[in-house]
Amino acid sequence: MIDFEIVKVFKRSVTIEVCCDTPYENKKIYDIFINGEKKISINKNVISIFDLLPDNDYNIYITCENEDSDKKNFHTEYEYVLLNVKDFGAAGDGVKTDSVCIQAAINACPKDGTVYIPKGKYLCTPVFLKSNIDLWIDKDAILIGEKDRKKYPILPGMTQSSDENDEYNIGSWEGNPLDCFAALITGISVENVLIFGEGILDGNAGMLDWWKDAKKKNIAWRPNTVFLHNCKNIAMQGLCIMNSPSWTVHPYYSDNLLFLNNTIMNPDNSPNTDGLDPESCENVLILGADISVGDDCVAIKSGKYYMALKHYKPAKNIVIRNSIFRKGHGSVTIGSEVAAGVYDVSVEKCIFEGTDRGLRIKTRRGRGEKSVLDNICFENIIMKDVCMPFTANMFYFCDPDGHSDYVQNQDKMEVNEKTPKIGKIAARDIRCENVKNIFACLYGLPEMPVEEIVLENITLNFDKNENIKPVVPIMMDNFPTMCKRGIFAKNIKKLILKNIEITGSKDSNPFMENIEDCECTGVSFN
């Protein structure tokens, strides 16, 4: 019997999740039927169906070879009106700039309405969302970022309130309240919005100079492709987002977010083009994502020291499931901008394929005492061709002072209001194939050791290629290059290694230093 759950029903679409033991996909093909009609044949565990009608009854069931599921009923949401952007003057020819026409449709759309973008190429500067509407980007519809940065509005980083007793933050750049260009799709203090369809959001960064002199501000800092600030109840479903100038999808100080069946693609050499970066967000669900980028695929953040001090909001309750992460520096990363802390992260039933690192935790002195990373759990993961499956680094060199003695000194320093903390991290039921450099590289601060790391039920084999280039596994000064190493662990209060089988390592003696309590059972090197 096939079992599945209806994840979310919208006006014109639905997302389901098949209960399958294998991460992300099944070896067999599912046939999905809506009201008795086959809608799609697919092997993915998370499936979105489009082209439904609003305010209608439907039933859905699945067949797979000789197995069937039960029928489940659902009713699509009510829609008041459908507004076609071409009726507002949008050309969709890739020549005329259509953002004013699209913005007019959004501004005119009433509550419970949908703005419809049909097939075509829509050259755009940033458009801004409003509450209580849907934005439907249909199949073969492409929103393309305008090439001239001077046509992009700027989001001010911080503005003092009129009574001088407060401040208002809009723009953000790498954890600080700095002026940045607005994103192709920008939402500021909006709620109850769905952005959906099988269309494309193309940031068009490669056609301009967004990726050149990446660390240099040019008028303002580079835009995201989707930026959601102080938003609630937002969903993105089915879209392809590509060629982003910087972090691709950036929810910021936002809550109750759904990301369903989205694909994010940036060139693997494009700078700072993280895939999906929830920053200081709560209650985030990422399902069925397919991400390949030039930096971290998913990076969970909570700002730098100033934002944690003045606008404290940790990231918490984040679930990532049945997704695949391909090229990138890290598959799922916590950090490094985590000054307000990150709590309760669950990553399960995912495939990491070809990324530099799998689980990547990065922080540093200066993030502050509110920077606590705790209850991070990875389960049922397959890693293929991941160079370094597990890394935790509390000496991460970032920011102008990243190479300073304060950040990089490996001697024990005073614990104060600038000292970060890593709590409990667990990774269980993991299979790693063709690892290149090191299984686990875990480095806490001597004055603030990592509280607990659990690695359990893990099988790992190293790449048989004898010509693999040694690399530095974590970004800290004076750390050695490594190749086919097993375990490096330093400055950890409690380390639990249980039922781990490592094949093809060049060493069979884990390096461990300043580990207060180590429980090691069933660990073998073959």
XYZ file of C-alpha atoms in Angstrom:
526
model
C 0.000 0.000 0.000
C 1.338 3.423 -0.977
C 0.890 6.092 1.640
C 1.102 9.834 1.113
C 0.188 13.085 2.801
C -1.408 16.169 1.314
C 1.067 18.857 2.358
C -0.800 21.960 1.224
C -3.769 22.867 -0.956
C -3.846 26.233 -2.725
C -6.256 27.860 -5.203
C -4.892 26.220 -8.337
C -2.357 23.687 -7.087
C -1.610 21.039 -4.498
C 1.554 19.495 -3.064
C 1.758 15.933 -1.764
C 4.535 13.968 -0.071
C 4.847 10.225 -0.608
C 5.879 8.225 2.444
C 8.936 6.471 1.015
C 11.958 5.015 2.816
C 14.457 6.312 0.254
C 15.512 9.972 0.346
C 14.129 12.404 -2.223
C 13.055 9.866 -4.834
C 11.892 6.318 -5.464
C 13.474 3.866 -7.877
C 9.998 3.255 -9.256
C 7.649 5.650 -11.039
C 4.529 7.008 -9.379
C 1.430 7.678 -11.474
C -0.609 10.482 -9.925
C -4.349 10.603 -10.666
C -6.639 13.581 -10.037
C -10.366 12.818 -10.330
C -9.466 9.627 -12.167
C -7.257 11.347 -14.773
C -3.512 10.691 -14.831
C -1.809 14.025 -14.233
C 1.847 13.126 -13.967
C 4.296 10.211 -13.839
C 7.281 10.902 -11.632
C 9.630 9.231 -9.157
C 10.047 12.134 -6.706
C 8.726 11.899 -3.151
C 7.395 15.474 -3.131
C 5.060 16.282 -6.003
C 3.191 19.450 -6.946
C 0.195 19.383 -9.294
C -0.836 22.554 -11.126
C -3.648 23.670 -13.444
C -6.411 22.986 -10.931
C -9.464 25.203 -10.608
C -10.228 27.248 -7.496
C -13.031 26.371 -5.095
C -13.427 22.837 -6.477
C -13.574 19.341 -5.035
C -10.875 16.870 -6.069
C -9.703 13.394 -5.189
C -6.159 12.160 -5.629
C -4.555 8.734 -5.584
C -1.270 7.093 -6.627
C -0.387 3.873 -8.416
C 3.087 2.359 -8.651
C 3.453 -0.964 -10.471
C 1.219 -3.331 -8.477
C 0.604 -0.987 -5.561
C -2.096 1.623 -5.053
C -2.853 4.265 -2.483
C -6.167 5.149 -0.957
C -8.045 8.066 -2.483
C -7.822 11.323 -0.592
C -10.172 14.240 -1.059
C -9.340 17.919 -1.006
C -10.979 21.222 -1.880
C -9.035 24.033 -3.538
C -9.093 27.498 -2.024
C -11.475 30.223 -3.106
C -10.270 32.764 -5.671
C -12.016 36.115 -6.164
C -10.487 37.174 -9.487
C -7.694 36.278 -11.938
C -5.805 39.265 -13.385
C -3.659 38.681 -16.484
C -0.627 40.991 -16.622
C -1.030 41.284 -20.397
C -4.336 43.031 -19.797
C -2.282 45.646 -17.926
C 0.046 46.202 -20.883
C 2.818 43.654 -20.295
C 4.343 42.556 -23.609
C 6.252 39.443 -22.586
C 8.575 39.879 -25.569
C 11.882 40.144 -23.687
C 12.437 43.641 -25.109
C 9.994 45.961 -23.384
C 10.481 46.408 -19.637
C 7.279 44.953 -18.160
C 7.777 45.561 -14.446
C 5.485 48.614 -14.298
C 2.661 46.619 -15.892
C 3.202 43.661 -13.568
C 3.334 46.024 -10.586
C 0.080 47.623 -11.708
C -1.605 44.215 -11.750
C -0.270 43.427 -8.271
C -1.368 46.785 -6.877
C -4.829 46.420 -8.408
C -5.337 42.841 -7.247
C -7.909 42.526 -4.433
C -7.814 40.152 -1.501
C -8.037 36.492 -2.573
C -7.107 37.447 -6.134
C -4.401 35.987 -8.370
C -2.030 37.848 -10.668
C -1.359 35.670 -13.713
C 1.845 35.834 -15.775
C 1.378 33.674 -18.912
C 3.971 32.281 -21.326
C 6.513 34.873 -22.438
C 9.759 36.642 -21.555
C 9.215 39.555 -19.203
C 12.140 41.935 -18.781
C 11.807 43.347 -15.268
C 13.218 45.592 -12.643
C 12.111 44.633 -9.102
C 8.412 44.148 -8.426
C 6.954 44.364 -4.925
C 4.390 41.981 -3.470
C 1.288 42.894 -1.472
C -0.655 40.888 1.091
C -3.444 38.388 0.474
C -2.787 37.646 -3.202
C -1.213 34.897 -5.296
C 1.367 35.434 -8.035
C 1.118 32.737 -10.723
C 4.149 32.429 -13.005
C 2.985 29.867 -15.534
C 4.993 27.300 -17.458
C 7.232 28.933 -20.107
C 6.903 32.322 -18.425
C 10.275 33.873 -17.585
C 10.874 36.988 -15.514
C 14.310 38.296 -16.515
C 16.248 40.815 -14.447
C 16.968 44.143 -16.133
C 20.655 44.592 -16.994
C 21.093 48.184 -15.772
C 21.600 48.327 -12.006
C 20.776 52.049 -12.040
C 17.159 51.093 -12.747
C 16.930 49.039 -9.522
C 15.500 50.711 -6.411
C 17.640 50.619 -3.282
C 16.470 49.236 0.058
C 17.988 51.424 2.817
C 19.777 49.413 5.463
C 18.690 51.385 8.510
C 16.622 54.547 8.950
C 16.202 56.343 12.261
C 12.631 56.766 13.462
C 11.153 60.260 13.450
C 11.164 60.458 17.251
C 14.783 59.224 17.279
C 13.861 56.461 19.732
C 13.913 53.578 17.285
C 15.218 52.545 13.890
C 13.699 50.889 10.841
C 15.612 48.213 8.953
C 14.798 47.256 5.368
C 17.943 46.285 3.458
C 20.448 43.629 4.463
C 23.834 42.447 3.272
C 25.549 39.406 4.773
C 24.074 39.834 8.238
C 24.326 43.621 8.547
C 21.694 46.339 7.942
C 23.234 47.817 4.795
C 21.839 49.394 1.647
C 21.158 46.805 -1.039
C 19.317 46.713 -4.324
C 15.765 45.376 -4.247
C 15.266 41.806 -5.462
C 13.487 40.822 -8.658
C 10.630 39.712 -6.356
C 10.562 41.744 -3.147
C 8.150 41.416 -0.242
C 8.245 43.903 2.649
C 5.860 43.273 5.571
C 3.409 41.249 3.512
C 1.459 38.173 4.544
C -0.670 35.419 3.066
C 1.073 35.273 -0.318
C 1.724 32.363 -2.676
C 4.265 32.633 -5.513
C 3.735 29.568 -7.668
C 3.812 27.949 -11.070
C 6.240 26.196 -13.344
C 7.853 29.387 -14.610
C 11.327 30.859 -14.159
C 12.774 33.758 -12.195
C 16.059 34.637 -13.933
C 18.207 37.130 -12.049
C 20.261 37.515 -15.232
C 23.399 38.189 -13.183
C 25.765 36.780 -15.784
C 24.678 39.368 -18.336
C 25.719 42.277 -16.126
C 28.665 42.743 -13.761
C 26.915 41.514 -10.603
C 29.506 38.751 -10.127
C 32.558 40.935 -10.866
C 34.366 42.555 -7.938
C 31.961 40.654 -5.705
C 33.296 42.123 -2.464
C 33.012 45.706 -3.701
C 29.894 47.813 -3.201
C 28.709 49.406 -6.441
C 26.032 52.036 -5.647
C 24.461 49.501 -3.255
C 25.130 45.867 -2.397
C 24.012 43.167 -4.815
C 20.352 42.084 -4.808
C 18.797 38.729 -4.091
C 16.406 37.263 -6.626
C 13.665 36.831 -3.997
C 13.765 38.887 -0.786
C 11.100 38.545 1.911
C 11.442 40.885 4.892
C 9.143 40.805 7.922
C 6.673 38.571 6.106
C 4.273 35.908 7.379
C 2.519 32.969 5.795
C 4.441 32.965 2.516
C 4.725 30.004 0.136
C 6.774 29.400 -2.997
C 5.825 26.392 -5.104
C 7.189 24.824 -8.276
C 9.401 27.651 -9.525
C 12.878 27.629 -11.027
C 15.076 30.469 -9.759
C 18.415 31.002 -11.487
C 21.399 33.292 -12.139
C 21.026 35.239 -8.919
C 23.287 38.253 -8.275
C 23.817 37.067 -4.667
C 21.852 34.908 -2.186
C 19.035 33.583 -4.333
C 16.019 33.289 -2.027
C 16.465 35.288 1.171
C 13.660 35.224 3.750
C 14.605 37.728 6.440
C 12.885 38.155 9.821
C 9.926 36.217 8.433
C 7.780 33.402 9.836
C 5.608 30.532 8.648
C 7.258 29.856 5.300
C 6.717 27.020 2.816
C 9.116 26.197 -0.021
C 7.716 23.356 -2.119
C 9.322 21.770 -5.193
C 11.493 24.738 -6.097
C 14.627 24.448 -8.244
C 17.518 26.872 -7.731
C 20.401 26.959 -10.215
C 23.437 29.233 -10.286
C 26.842 28.604 -11.920
C 29.171 26.749 -9.572
C 31.742 29.559 -9.819
C 29.327 32.409 -9.085
C 30.202 34.270 -5.839
C 27.900 34.344 -2.798
C 25.033 32.756 -4.722
C 23.617 30.700 -1.854
C 20.413 28.907 -2.756
C 17.961 29.447 0.100
C 18.992 31.416 3.184
C 16.356 31.796 5.916
C 17.782 34.481 8.214
C 16.163 35.051 11.614
C 13.114 33.097 10.452
C 10.812 30.778 12.388
C 8.696 27.843 11.231
C 10.221 27.122 7.835
C 9.469 24.002 5.773
C 11.583 23.173 2.707
C 10.322 20.170 0.723
C 11.367 18.755 -2.629
C 14.057 21.355 -3.299
C 16.638 20.827 -6.065
C 19.555 23.216 -5.566
C 22.905 23.650 -7.337
C 24.778 26.908 -6.733
C 28.105 28.699 -6.340
C 28.074 28.816 -2.537
C 25.986 27.070 0.147
C 22.828 25.334 -1.082
C 20.882 26.140 2.088
C 22.375 28.403 4.754
C 20.471 29.085 7.960
C 21.422 32.415 9.520
C 20.486 34.984 12.173
C 22.590 38.059 11.450
C 25.757 39.548 12.853
C 26.414 41.050 16.269
C 24.639 44.395 15.841
C 21.389 42.833 14.642
C 21.390 40.297 17.480
C 22.026 43.069 19.994
C 19.421 45.540 18.713
C 16.938 43.378 16.763
C 17.272 39.948 18.364
C 15.459 37.163 16.534
C 16.915 33.649 16.325
C 16.253 31.212 13.529
C 14.229 28.272 14.810
C 11.980 25.380 13.845
C 13.365 24.739 10.371
C 12.649 21.458 8.562
C 14.336 20.379 5.325
C 13.137 17.111 3.837
C 13.129 15.063 0.636
C 15.439 17.465 -1.182
C 18.588 17.189 -3.292
C 21.614 19.467 -3.067
C 24.171 19.262 -5.849
C 27.035 21.673 -6.517
C 27.865 24.080 -3.704
C 30.263 24.763 -0.852
C 27.882 23.197 1.651
C 24.693 21.175 1.286
C 23.044 22.449 4.461
C 24.984 25.072 6.376
C 24.423 26.731 9.726
C 26.186 30.088 9.664
C 28.268 31.977 9.616
C 26.013 34.981 10.316
C 24.352 33.431 13.384
C 24.674 36.046 16.124
C 21.065 35.581 17.305
C 21.360 31.790 17.362
C 19.850 28.854 15.485
C 17.616 26.304 17.207
C 15.742 23.146 16.247
C 16.832 22.277 12.717
C 15.833 18.945 11.175
C 17.296 17.722 7.877
C 16.057 14.319 6.754
C 15.605 12.090 3.720
C 17.863 14.200 1.503
C 20.560 13.572 -1.088
C 23.800 15.573 -1.045
C 25.553 15.141 -4.387
C 28.841 16.756 -5.372
C 28.984 19.494 -2.741
C 32.235 20.336 -0.989
C 30.701 19.694 2.432
C 27.552 17.990 3.657
C 26.648 19.262 7.124
C 28.560 22.523 7.492
C 28.572 24.558 10.687
C 30.603 27.754 10.721
C 30.928 30.445 13.371
C 33.656 32.508 15.023
C 34.577 34.647 18.004
C 32.688 37.918 17.869
C 29.288 36.455 17.016
C 28.343 36.905 20.665
C 26.807 35.098 23.615
C 23.369 35.018 21.958
C 24.901 33.012 19.125
C 23.863 29.547 20.300
C 23.464 26.749 17.748
C 21.488 23.925 19.309
C 19.410 20.862 18.489
C 20.670 20.379 14.933
C 19.723 16.937 13.602
C 20.515 15.217 10.286
C 18.904 11.826 9.577
C 18.547 9.418 6.664
C 20.911 11.189 4.264
C 22.734 9.870 1.205
C 25.930 11.707 0.287
C 27.537 11.100 -3.103
C 30.912 12.593 -4.057
C 30.866 14.965 -1.095
C 34.444 15.937 -0.279
C 33.927 16.478 3.458
C 30.635 15.113 4.847
C 30.766 16.696 8.329
C 32.475 19.956 9.306
C 32.061 22.212 12.316
C 34.358 25.218 12.526
C 34.422 27.867 15.258
C 37.402 29.681 13.707
C 35.697 30.582 10.432
C 37.569 33.401 8.720
C 35.023 35.862 7.414
C 34.502 39.613 7.702
C 37.313 42.198 7.622
C 38.772 40.918 10.909
C 38.450 37.237 10.004
C 42.206 36.668 9.906
C 42.906 38.666 13.070
C 44.565 37.144 16.106
C 41.306 37.535 18.036
C 39.431 35.259 15.628
C 42.199 32.815 14.742
C 44.196 32.414 17.966
C 43.882 28.771 19.006
C 44.806 29.436 22.625
C 42.117 29.585 25.276
C 40.677 33.080 25.581
C 38.358 34.774 28.048
C 34.674 33.897 27.746
C 32.712 37.130 27.394
C 29.726 38.685 25.653
C 31.352 38.063 22.244
C 31.815 34.291 22.679
C 29.547 32.013 20.583
C 28.395 28.524 21.520
C 27.572 25.293 19.713
C 25.212 22.997 21.628
C 23.984 19.585 20.478
C 24.469 18.265 16.945
C 23.476 14.797 15.740
C 23.830 12.930 12.445
C 22.316 9.465 12.136
C 21.636 6.902 9.429
C 23.951 8.392 6.815
C 25.548 6.751 3.770
C 28.567 8.503 2.241
C 29.964 7.378 -1.120
C 33.235 8.484 -2.762
C 34.379 10.863 -0.053
C 37.479 12.806 -1.056
C 39.184 14.509 1.862
C 37.899 13.814 5.380
C 34.921 12.143 7.027
C 34.525 14.579 9.930
C 36.466 17.732 10.801
C 35.151 19.197 14.060
C 36.891 22.127 15.750
C 35.425 23.966 18.738
C 36.820 26.907 20.662
C 39.164 26.014 23.535
C 37.289 28.410 25.841
C 33.868 27.211 24.599
C 34.044 23.586 23.417
C 31.173 22.172 21.392
C 28.686 20.705 23.875
C 27.855 17.438 22.098
C 28.292 15.814 18.696
C 26.698 12.453 17.877
C 27.660 10.518 14.729
C 25.727 7.257 14.567
C 24.923 4.526 12.042
C 27.149 5.837 9.273
C 28.822 3.968 6.424
C 31.469 5.739 4.421
C 33.825 4.848 1.611
C 36.565 7.014 0.203
C 37.122 7.615 -3.488
C 39.528 4.994 -4.862
C 41.309 7.556 -7.029
C 44.901 7.803 -5.794
C 45.429 11.277 -7.281
C 42.941 13.239 -5.205
C 44.286 16.667 -4.324
C 44.571 17.389 -0.588
C 42.579 20.450 0.494
C 42.017 22.425 3.681
C 38.673 21.092 4.974
C 37.655 24.095 7.095
C 38.176 27.793 6.507
C 40.568 28.751 9.296
C 44.143 29.963 9.261
C 47.082 27.553 9.471
C 44.972 24.417 9.180
C 46.623 21.584 7.218
C 45.450 20.085 3.956
C 43.893 16.637 4.194
C 43.125 13.729 1.911
C 41.239 10.543 2.797
C 41.401 11.257 6.506
C 39.007 9.769 9.017
C 38.184 11.953 12.006
C 39.664 15.198 13.307
C 38.027 16.398 16.525
C 39.217 19.092 18.903
C 37.640 21.064 21.752
C 34.437 19.078 22.248
C 32.803 18.285 25.584
C 31.063 15.086 24.499
C 31.688 13.128 21.305
C 29.644 9.997 20.577
C 30.779 7.772 17.695
C 28.556 4.738 17.272
C 28.288 2.117 14.529
C 30.523 3.815 11.981
C 32.195 1.906 9.158
C 34.936 3.715 7.227
C 36.461 2.131 4.126
C 39.517 3.364 2.248
C 40.868 5.876 4.752
C 44.599 6.565 4.818
C 44.534 6.539 8.612
C 42.832 4.428 11.236
C 43.657 6.583 14.247
C 41.265 9.490 14.700
C 42.898 12.714 15.845
C 41.236 13.774 19.095
C 42.351 16.544 21.412
C 40.601 18.203 24.349
C 37.619 15.841 24.186
C 36.200 15.701 27.710
C 33.993 12.641 27.159
C 34.297 10.316 24.168
C 32.005 7.314 23.670
C 33.281 5.193 20.801
C 31.517 1.911 19.986
C 31.363 -0.082 16.789
C 33.768 2.131 14.831
C 35.776 0.290 12.189
C 38.368 1.292 9.591
C 38.675 -1.054 6.626
